[in-house]
Coordinates of C-alpha atoms in Angstrom, one line a residue:
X1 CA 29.4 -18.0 29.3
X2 CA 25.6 -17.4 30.1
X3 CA 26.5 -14.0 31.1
X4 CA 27.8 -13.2 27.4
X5 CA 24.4 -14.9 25.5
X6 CA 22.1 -12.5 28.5
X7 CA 23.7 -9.2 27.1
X8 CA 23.4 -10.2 23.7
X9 CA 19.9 -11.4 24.4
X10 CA 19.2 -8.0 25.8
X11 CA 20.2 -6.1 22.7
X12 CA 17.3 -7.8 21.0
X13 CA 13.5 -7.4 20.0
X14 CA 12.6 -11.4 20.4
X15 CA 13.6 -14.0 23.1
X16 CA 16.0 -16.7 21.9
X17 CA 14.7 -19.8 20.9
X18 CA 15.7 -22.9 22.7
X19 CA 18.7 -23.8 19.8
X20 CA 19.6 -20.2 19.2
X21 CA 20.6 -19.9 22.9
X22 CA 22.2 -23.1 22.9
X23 CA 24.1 -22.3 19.8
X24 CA 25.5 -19.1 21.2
X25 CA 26.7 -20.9 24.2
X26 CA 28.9 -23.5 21.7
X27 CA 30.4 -20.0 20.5
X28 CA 30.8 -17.8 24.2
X29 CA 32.2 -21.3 24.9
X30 CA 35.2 -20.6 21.9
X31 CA 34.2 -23.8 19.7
X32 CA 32.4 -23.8 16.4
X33 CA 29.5 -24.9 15.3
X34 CA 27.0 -25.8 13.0
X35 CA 23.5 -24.9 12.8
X36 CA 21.1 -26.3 10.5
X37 CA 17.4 -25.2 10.9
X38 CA 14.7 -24.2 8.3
X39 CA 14.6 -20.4 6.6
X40 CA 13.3 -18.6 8.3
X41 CA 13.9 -19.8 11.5
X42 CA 16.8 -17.3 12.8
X43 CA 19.9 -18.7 12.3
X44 CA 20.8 -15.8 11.4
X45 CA 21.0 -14.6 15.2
X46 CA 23.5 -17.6 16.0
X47 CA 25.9 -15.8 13.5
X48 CA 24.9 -12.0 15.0
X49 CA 26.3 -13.4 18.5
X50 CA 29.9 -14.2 17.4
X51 CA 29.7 -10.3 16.1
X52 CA 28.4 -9.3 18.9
X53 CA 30.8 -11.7 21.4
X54 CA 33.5 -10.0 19.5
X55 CA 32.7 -6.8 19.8
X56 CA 32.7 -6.3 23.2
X57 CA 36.5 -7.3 23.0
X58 CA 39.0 -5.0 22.8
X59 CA 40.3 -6.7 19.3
X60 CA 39.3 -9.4 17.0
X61 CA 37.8 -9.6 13.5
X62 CA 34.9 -11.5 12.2
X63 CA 34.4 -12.5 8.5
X64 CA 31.0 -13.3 6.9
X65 CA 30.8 -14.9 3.7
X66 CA 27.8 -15.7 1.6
X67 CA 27.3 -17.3 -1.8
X68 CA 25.6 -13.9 -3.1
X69 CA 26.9 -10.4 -3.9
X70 CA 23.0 -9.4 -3.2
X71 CA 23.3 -11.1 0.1
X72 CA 26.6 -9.6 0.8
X73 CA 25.2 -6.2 0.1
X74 CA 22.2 -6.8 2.2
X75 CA 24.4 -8.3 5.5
X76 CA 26.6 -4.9 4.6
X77 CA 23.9 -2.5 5.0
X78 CA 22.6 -4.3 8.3
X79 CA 25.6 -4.3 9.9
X80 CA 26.4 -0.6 9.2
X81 CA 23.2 0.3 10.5
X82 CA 24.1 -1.6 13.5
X83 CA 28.0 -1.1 14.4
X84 CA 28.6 1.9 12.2
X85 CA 30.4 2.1 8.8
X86 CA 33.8 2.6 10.6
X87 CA 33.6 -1.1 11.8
X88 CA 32.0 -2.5 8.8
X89 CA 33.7 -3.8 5.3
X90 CA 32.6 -5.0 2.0
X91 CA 34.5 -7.5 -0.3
X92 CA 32.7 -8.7 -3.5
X93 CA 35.2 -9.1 -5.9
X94 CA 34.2 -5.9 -7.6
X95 CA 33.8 -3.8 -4.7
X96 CA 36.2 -3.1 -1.7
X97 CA 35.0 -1.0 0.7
X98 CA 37.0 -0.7 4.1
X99 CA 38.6 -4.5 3.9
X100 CA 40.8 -4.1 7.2
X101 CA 37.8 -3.5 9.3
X102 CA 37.0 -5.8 12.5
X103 CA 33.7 -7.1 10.6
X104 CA 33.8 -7.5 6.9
X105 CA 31.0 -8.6 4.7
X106 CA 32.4 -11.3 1.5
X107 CA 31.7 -13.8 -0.8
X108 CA 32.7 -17.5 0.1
X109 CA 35.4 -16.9 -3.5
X110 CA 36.7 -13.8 -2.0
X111 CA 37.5 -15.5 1.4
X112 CA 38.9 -18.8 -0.4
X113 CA 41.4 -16.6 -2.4
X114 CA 42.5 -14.5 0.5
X115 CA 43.7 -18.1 1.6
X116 CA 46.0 -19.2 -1.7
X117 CA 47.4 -15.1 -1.2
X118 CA 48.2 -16.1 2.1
X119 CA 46.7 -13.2 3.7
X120 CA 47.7 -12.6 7.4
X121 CA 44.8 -13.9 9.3
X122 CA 46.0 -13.7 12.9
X123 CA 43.5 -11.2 14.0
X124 CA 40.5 -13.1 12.7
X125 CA 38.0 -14.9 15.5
X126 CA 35.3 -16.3 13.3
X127 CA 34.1 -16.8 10.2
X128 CA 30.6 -17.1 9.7
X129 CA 30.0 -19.5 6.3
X130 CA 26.2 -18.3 5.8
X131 CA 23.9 -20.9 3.2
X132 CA 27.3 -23.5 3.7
X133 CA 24.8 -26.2 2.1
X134 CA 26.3 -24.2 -1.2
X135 CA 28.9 -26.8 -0.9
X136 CA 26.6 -29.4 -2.7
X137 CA 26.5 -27.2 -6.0
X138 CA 28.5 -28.9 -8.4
X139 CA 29.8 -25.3 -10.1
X140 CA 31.2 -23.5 -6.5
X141 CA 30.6 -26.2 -3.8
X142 CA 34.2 -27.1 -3.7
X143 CA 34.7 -23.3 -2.7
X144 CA 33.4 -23.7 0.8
X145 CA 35.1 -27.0 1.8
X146 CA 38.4 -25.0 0.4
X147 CA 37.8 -22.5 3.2
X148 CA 36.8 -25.0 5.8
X149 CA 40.4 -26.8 4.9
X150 CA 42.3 -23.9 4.8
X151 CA 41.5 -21.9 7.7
X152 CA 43.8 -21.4 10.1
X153 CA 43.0 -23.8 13.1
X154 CA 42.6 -20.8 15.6
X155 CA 39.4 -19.4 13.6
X156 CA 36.5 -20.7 14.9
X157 CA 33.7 -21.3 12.5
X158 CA 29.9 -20.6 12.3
X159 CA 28.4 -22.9 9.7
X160 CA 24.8 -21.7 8.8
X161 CA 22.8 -24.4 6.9
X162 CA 19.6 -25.5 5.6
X163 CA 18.1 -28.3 7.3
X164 CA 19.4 -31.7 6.0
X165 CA 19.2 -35.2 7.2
X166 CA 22.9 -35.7 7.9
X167 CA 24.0 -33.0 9.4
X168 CA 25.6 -35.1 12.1
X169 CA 28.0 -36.5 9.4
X170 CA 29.2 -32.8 8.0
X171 CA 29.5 -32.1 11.9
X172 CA 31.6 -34.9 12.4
X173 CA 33.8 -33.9 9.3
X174 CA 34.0 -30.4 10.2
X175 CA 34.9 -31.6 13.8
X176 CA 37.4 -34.0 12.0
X177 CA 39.0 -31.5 10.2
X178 CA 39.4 -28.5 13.0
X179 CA 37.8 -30.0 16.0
X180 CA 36.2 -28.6 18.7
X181 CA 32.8 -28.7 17.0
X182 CA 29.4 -29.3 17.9
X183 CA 26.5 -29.5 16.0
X184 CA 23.1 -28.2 16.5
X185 CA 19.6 -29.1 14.3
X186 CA 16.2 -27.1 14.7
X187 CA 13.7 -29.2 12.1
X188 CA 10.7 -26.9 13.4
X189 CA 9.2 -24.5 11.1
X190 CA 8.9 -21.2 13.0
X191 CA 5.7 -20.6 11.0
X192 CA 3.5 -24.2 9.6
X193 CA 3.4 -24.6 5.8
X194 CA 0.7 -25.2 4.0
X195 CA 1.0 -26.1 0.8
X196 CA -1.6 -26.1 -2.4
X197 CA -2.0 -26.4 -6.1
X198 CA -3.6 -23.8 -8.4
X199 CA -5.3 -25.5 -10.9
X200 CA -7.2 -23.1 -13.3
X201 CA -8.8 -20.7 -10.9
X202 CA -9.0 -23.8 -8.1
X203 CA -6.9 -23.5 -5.6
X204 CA -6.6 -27.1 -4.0
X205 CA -4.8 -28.2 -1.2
X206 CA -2.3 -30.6 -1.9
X207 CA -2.3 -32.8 1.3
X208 CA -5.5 -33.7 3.3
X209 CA -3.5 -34.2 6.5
X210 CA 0.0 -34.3 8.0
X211 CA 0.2 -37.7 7.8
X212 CA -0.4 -38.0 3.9
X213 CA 1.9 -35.2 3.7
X214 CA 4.7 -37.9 5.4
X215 CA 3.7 -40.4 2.8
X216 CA 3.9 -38.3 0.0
X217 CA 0.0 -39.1 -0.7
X218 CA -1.8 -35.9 -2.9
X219 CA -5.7 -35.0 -2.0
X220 CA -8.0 -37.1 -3.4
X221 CA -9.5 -33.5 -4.6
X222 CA -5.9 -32.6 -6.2
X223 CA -6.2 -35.7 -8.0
X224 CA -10.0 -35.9 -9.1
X225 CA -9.6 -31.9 -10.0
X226 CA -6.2 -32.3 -12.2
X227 CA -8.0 -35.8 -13.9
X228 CA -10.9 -33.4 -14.4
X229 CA -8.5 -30.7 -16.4
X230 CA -6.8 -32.9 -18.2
X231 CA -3.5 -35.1 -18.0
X232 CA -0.1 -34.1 -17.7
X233 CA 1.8 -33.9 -20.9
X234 CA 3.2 -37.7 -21.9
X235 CA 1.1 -39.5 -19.3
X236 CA -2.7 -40.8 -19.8
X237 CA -5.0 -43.0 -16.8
X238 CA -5.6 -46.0 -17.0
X239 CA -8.9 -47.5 -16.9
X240 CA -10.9 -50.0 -14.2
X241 CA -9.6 -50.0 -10.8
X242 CA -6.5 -48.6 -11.3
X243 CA -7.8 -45.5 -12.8
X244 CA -5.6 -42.8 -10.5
X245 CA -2.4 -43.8 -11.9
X246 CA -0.1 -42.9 -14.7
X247 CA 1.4 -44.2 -17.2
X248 CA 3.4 -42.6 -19.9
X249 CA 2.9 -43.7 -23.4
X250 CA 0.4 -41.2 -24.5
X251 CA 1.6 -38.4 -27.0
X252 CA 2.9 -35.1 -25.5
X253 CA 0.4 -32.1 -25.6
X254 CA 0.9 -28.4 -24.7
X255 CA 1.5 -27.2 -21.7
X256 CA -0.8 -24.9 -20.3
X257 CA 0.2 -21.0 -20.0
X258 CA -0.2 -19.6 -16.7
X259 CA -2.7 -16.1 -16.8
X260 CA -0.8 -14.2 -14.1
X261 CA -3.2 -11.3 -13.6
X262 CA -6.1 -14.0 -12.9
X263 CA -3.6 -15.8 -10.5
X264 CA -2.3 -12.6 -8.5
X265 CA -6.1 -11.8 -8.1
X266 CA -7.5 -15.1 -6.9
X267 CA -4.4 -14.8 -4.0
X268 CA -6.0 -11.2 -3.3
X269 CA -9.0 -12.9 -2.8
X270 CA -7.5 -15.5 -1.0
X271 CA -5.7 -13.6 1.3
X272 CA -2.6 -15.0 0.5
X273 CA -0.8 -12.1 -0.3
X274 CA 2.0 -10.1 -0.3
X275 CA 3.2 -13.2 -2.2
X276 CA 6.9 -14.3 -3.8
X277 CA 6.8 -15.3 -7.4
X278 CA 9.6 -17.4 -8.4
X279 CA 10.7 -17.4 -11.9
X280 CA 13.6 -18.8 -13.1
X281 CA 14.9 -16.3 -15.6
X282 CA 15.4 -12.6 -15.1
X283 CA 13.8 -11.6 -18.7
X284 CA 10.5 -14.0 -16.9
X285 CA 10.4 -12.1 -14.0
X286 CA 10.3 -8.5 -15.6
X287 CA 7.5 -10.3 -18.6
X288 CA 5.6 -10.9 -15.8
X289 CA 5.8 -7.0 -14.3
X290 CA 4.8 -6.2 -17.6
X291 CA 1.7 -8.4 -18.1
X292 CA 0.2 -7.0 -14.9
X293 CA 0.7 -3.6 -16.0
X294 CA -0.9 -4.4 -19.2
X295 CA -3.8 -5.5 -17.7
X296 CA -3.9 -2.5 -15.2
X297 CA -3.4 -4.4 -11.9
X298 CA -3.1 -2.7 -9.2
X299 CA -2.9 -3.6 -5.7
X300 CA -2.2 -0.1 -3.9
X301 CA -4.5 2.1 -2.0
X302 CA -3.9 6.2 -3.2
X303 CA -2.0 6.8 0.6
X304 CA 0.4 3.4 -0.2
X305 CA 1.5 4.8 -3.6
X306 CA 2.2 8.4 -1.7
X307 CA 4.2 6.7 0.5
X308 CA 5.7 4.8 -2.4
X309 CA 6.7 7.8 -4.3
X310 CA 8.4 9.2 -1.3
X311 CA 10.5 6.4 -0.9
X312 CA 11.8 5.9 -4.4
X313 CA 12.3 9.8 -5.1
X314 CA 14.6 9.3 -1.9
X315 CA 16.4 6.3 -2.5
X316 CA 17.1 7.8 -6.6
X317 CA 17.7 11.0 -5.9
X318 CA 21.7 10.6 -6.6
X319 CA 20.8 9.6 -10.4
X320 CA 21.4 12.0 -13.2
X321 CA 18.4 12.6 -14.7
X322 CA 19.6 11.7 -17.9
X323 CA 19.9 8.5 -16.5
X324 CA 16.6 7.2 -15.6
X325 CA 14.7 7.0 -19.6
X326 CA 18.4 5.1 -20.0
X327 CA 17.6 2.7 -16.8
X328 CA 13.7 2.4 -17.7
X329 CA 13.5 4.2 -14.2
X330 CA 9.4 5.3 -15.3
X331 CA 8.2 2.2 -15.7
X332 CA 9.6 1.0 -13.0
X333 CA 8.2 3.3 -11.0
X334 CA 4.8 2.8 -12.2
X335 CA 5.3 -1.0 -11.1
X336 CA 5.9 -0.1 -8.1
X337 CA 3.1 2.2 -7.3
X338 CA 0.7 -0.2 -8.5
X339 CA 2.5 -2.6 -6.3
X340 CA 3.8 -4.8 -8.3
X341 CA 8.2 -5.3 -8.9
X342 CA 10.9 -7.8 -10.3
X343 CA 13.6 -8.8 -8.2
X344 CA 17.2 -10.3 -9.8
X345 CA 20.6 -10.0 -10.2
X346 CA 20.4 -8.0 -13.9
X347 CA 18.9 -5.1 -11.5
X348 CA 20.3 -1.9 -10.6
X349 CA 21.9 -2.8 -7.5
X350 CA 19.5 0.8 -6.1
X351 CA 16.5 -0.7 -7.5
X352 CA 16.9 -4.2 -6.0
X353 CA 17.3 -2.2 -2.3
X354 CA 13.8 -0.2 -2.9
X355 CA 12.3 -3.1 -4.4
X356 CA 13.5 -5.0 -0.8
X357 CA 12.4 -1.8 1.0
X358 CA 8.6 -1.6 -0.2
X359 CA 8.1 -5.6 0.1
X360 CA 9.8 -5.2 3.6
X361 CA 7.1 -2.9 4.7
X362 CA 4.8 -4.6 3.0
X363 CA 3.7 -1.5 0.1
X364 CA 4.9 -4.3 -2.7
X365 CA 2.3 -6.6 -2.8
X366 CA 3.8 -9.2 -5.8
X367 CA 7.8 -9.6 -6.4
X368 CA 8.6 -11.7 -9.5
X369 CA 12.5 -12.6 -8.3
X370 CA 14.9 -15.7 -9.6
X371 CA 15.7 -18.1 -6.8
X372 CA 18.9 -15.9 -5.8
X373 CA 15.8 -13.9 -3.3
X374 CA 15.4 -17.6 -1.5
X375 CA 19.2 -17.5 -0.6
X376 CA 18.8 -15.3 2.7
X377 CA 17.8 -12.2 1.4
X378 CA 15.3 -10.7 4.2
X379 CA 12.2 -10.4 2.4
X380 CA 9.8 -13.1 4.2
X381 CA 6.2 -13.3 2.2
X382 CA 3.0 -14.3 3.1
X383 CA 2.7 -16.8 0.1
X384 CA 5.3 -18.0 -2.4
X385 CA 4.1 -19.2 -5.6
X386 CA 6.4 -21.7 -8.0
X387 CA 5.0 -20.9 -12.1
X388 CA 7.5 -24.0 -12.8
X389 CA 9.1 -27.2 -11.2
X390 CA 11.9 -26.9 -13.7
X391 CA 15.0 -24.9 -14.2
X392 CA 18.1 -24.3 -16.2
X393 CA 20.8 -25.8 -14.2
X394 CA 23.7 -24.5 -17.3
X395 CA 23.8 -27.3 -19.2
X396 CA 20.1 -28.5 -19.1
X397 CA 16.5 -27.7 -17.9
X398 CA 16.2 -30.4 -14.9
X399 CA 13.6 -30.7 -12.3
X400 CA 14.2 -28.6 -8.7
X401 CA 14.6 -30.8 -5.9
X402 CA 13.0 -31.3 -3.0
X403 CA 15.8 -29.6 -1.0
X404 CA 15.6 -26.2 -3.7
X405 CA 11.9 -26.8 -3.1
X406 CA 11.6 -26.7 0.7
X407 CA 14.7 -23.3 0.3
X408 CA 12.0 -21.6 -2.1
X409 CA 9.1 -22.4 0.1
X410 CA 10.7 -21.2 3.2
X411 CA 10.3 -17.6 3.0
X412 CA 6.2 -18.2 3.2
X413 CA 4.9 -17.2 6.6
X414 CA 6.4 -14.3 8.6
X415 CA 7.2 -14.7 11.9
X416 CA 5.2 -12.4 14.4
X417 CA 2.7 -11.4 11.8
X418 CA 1.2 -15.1 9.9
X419 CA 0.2 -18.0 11.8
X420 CA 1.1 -19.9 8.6
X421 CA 2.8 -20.0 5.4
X422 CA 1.4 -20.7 2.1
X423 CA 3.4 -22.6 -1.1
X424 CA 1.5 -22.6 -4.2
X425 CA 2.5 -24.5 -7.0
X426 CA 0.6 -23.5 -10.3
X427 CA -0.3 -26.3 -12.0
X428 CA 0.7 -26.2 -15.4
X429 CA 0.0 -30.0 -16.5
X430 CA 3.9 -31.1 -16.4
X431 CA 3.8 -33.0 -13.2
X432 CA 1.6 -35.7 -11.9
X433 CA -0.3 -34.8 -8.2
X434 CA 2.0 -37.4 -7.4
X435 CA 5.5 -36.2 -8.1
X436 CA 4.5 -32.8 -6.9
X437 CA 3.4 -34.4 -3.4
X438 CA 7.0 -36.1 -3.1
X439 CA 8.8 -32.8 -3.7
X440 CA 7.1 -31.2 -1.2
X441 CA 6.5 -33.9 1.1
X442 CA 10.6 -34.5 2.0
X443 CA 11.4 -32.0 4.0
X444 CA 14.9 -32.6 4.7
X445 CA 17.6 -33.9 1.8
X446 CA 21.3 -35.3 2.2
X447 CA 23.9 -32.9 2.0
X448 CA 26.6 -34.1 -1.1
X449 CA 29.8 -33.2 -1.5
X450 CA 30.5 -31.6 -4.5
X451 CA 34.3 -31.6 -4.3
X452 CA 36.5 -32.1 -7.0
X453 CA 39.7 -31.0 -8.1
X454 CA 40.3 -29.0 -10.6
X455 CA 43.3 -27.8 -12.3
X456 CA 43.4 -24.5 -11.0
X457 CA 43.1 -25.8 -7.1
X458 CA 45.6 -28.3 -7.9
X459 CA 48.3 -25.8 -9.0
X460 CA 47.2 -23.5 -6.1
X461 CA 47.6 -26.6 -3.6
X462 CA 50.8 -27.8 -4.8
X463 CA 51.8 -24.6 -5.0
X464 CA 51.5 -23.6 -1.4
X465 CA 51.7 -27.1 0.1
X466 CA 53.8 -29.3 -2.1
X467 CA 52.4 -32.8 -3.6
X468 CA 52.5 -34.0 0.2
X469 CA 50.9 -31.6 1.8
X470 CA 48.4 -31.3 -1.8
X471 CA 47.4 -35.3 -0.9
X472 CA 46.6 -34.5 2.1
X473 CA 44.3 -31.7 1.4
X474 CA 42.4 -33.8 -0.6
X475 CA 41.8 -36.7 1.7
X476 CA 40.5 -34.3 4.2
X477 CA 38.0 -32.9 1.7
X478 CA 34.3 -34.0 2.7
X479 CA 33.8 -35.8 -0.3
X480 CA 36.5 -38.4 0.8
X481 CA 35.3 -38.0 4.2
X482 CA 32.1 -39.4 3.2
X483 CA 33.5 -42.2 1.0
X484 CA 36.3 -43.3 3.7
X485 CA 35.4 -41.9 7.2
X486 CA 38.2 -43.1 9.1
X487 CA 41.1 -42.1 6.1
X488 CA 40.0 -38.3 6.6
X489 CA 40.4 -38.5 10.5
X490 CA 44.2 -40.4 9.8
X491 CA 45.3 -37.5 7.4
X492 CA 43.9 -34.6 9.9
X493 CA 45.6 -36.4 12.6
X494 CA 49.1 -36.4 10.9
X495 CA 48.3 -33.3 9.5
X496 CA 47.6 -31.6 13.3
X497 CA 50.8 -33.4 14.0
X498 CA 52.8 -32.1 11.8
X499 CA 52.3 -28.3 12.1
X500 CA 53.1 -28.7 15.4
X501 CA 56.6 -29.7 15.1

């Protein structure tokens, strides 16, 4: 089996890590398994290895599924470059391009349906389940334990997650459900973290040492700085001894705006970029293009925005010119060449691609993007930078948790080229030194299932399987398997038994 992971190592520009290697040997070894590691560390290569292993075969297919059409596009484009477009395929949904080839690129939803069509699957190896944390979000989770249920049992699976503190327990369901699985954790950051607070024009670090980082304890500077600027909206100090804490019966006052310009040009000063800018809205991230435009930033030398201009008149050279006032194609150009760009799904899906081109070879200095860019897309920064702690979840704005936090965070630092990552959070006077300290102190979270049935799975399940066969689905779902351990391992075992009579 070392034999297989030595040519594969071979084909590459960096030597395995100690868990990639091992990883690739659960696979040579035709078991599956998960991998949970930070971004950025390269699981990615783990999943590259069971393309690789079976392409050196004379037959066999490989699926790889990701929560994003972006990300799907992205793995697309890689692979092509890699295997050649004969032997790669896209399935999105809205786009099919070459579905019977032996490696085809899809969404997790695409993949689950192909399952209730009862595709013929006999051909298929593996199937790599890229981001599979997904399966905690309450909206699509359900999808991924659905294709982890369904699969047939000769498909071997290559489960790509964030870190998370029980990874041992999914292993054990996944193992419990189509055996033969081992499970594999990397909690080392390939690049260190450190993490700060941008308070006015201050930027402050938010943990004095790696110890009061594991005890969620902000600087005492983060603390006297923020009392000094005022206190968070609700909350007032009390006085006497206690004065560093919080309470909340104070009236609410205004938030405080963030002054992007000022902010992008303290991180120039800092050093800190090319930088990630999350936003939480798409309409956010292209205000925020504008505003630096406005106040003629720019962050490119005269040979970068040559090289700029090259690069877009390349990749837009297909549009009708009649096209591009339509699209807003000249200021978006401008952005560019000043080095500054947006990044989301309401994009032209050609304009996303420069946008990841220029950042990639670092002529985009600043990329405003929605979280989507934290899900895999290759675009590693310097620094991120999170305007907000709060998002729109579809029903309500909520606070991101520590798990969303440490995702967003993890495309700081870039391997081979930082010794360390930067997160800035920019202080807006919502949050308490405090509460920002414990979301970016917890490093790992608890992966929940989010499964529940819903009418449309039920008549698909009973369906296909009958009210027998529909029970048993749902006792080996890993939401059961974490309420009852031992009644998911009793309904896989007389499920095994039974499809082999």
């Amino acid at each position: 089996m070392t034999l297989a992971v030595d040519a594969f190592a071979r084909t590459l520009s960096f030597p395995l890590d100690p868990f990639q290697r091992e990883a690739c040997e659960v696979i040579a070894d035709d078991r599956s398994v998960l991998v949970a590691a930070p971004t950025g560390a390269g699981k990615t290569a783990v999943a590259e290895f069971a393309m690789f292993h079976t392409m050196e075969a004379p037959s066999g297919r490989v699926f790889y599924t990701t929560p994003m059409k972006a990300l799907s596009n992205q793995k697309y484009r890689e692979l092509q470059q890699r295997y050649g477009a004969d032997s790669v395929g896209l399935l999105t949904g809205d786009v099919a391009i070459n579905g019977e080839a032996r490696l085809v690129v899809m969404t997790t939803e695409v993949l689950r349906n192909m399952l209730y069509e009862g595709r013929d699957l006999n051909e298929l190896e593996f199937v790599v389940l890229d981001e599979v944390h997904f399966l905690a979000d309450r909206f699509r989770g359900p999808v991924w334990e659905e294709v982890i249920i369904h699969l047939p049992k000769h498909v071997r699976l290559v489960l790509l997650s964030a870190t998370v503190s029980n990874a041992e327990e999914f292993g054990d369901w996944v193992d419990a459900v189509r055996g033969n699985t081992s499970v594999i954790v990397s909690e080392t950051r390939p690049v260190p973290l450190d993490s700060h607070v941008l308070v006015g024009r201050r930027l402050v670090e938010l943990f004095e040492s790696s110890k009061a980082e594991r005890q969620n304890r902000p600087s005492r500077e983060l603390v006297d700085v923020v009392a000094g600027q005022g206190l968070p909206r609700g909350r007032t100090r009390r006085s006497g001894r206690n004065s560093k804490r919080w309470r909340s019966d104070a009236r609410p006052r205004r938030t405080r705006r963030v002054h992007r310009p000022e902010t992008v040009e303290l991180l120039g000063q800092s050093r800190l970029l090319p930088a990630i800018w999350f936003i939480f809205s798409r309409a956010g991230c292209d205000d925020a293009v504008r505003q630096l435009v406005n106040h003629d930033v720019r962050l490119t030398s005269a040979e970068e925005r040559a090289i700029i201009r090259a690069i877009v008149d390349e990749r837009t050279a297909t549009l009708p010119d009649e096209d591009l006032a339509v699209l807003g194609y000249w200021e978006w150009r401008e952005s560019l060449e000043r080095g500054v760009a947006a990044h989301h799904a309401g994009l032209l899906p050609v304009f996303k691609e420069v946008v990841e081109v220029l950042f990639q070879r670092r002529l985009v200095k600043v990329v405003f993007a929605t979280e989507t860019l934290a899900l895999g897309i290759n675009m590693p920064a310097r620094s991120v930078v999170l305007e907000q702690l709060e998002k729109f979840n579809g029903q309500a704005r909520v606070r991101i948790t520590p798990g969303e936090y440490t995702q967003l965070t993890g495309r700081a630092g870039r391997r081979g080229i930082d010794t360390d990552g930067h997160a800035v959070v920019v202080w807006t006077g919502e949050s308490t030194p405090e509460e920002i300290a414990s979301l970016a102190s917890r490093r790992t979270y608890p992966l929940q299932s989010a499964f529940k049935p819903t009418y449309n799975m039920a008549v698909n399940l009973i369906d296909r399987l009958g009210v027998a066969g529909t029970r048993e689905v749902l006792e080996t779902s890993f939401a059961q398997f974490q309420a009852d351990r031992s009644v998911v391992s009793l309904a896989a075992g007389v499920q095994e038994q039974r499809s082999s009579l």
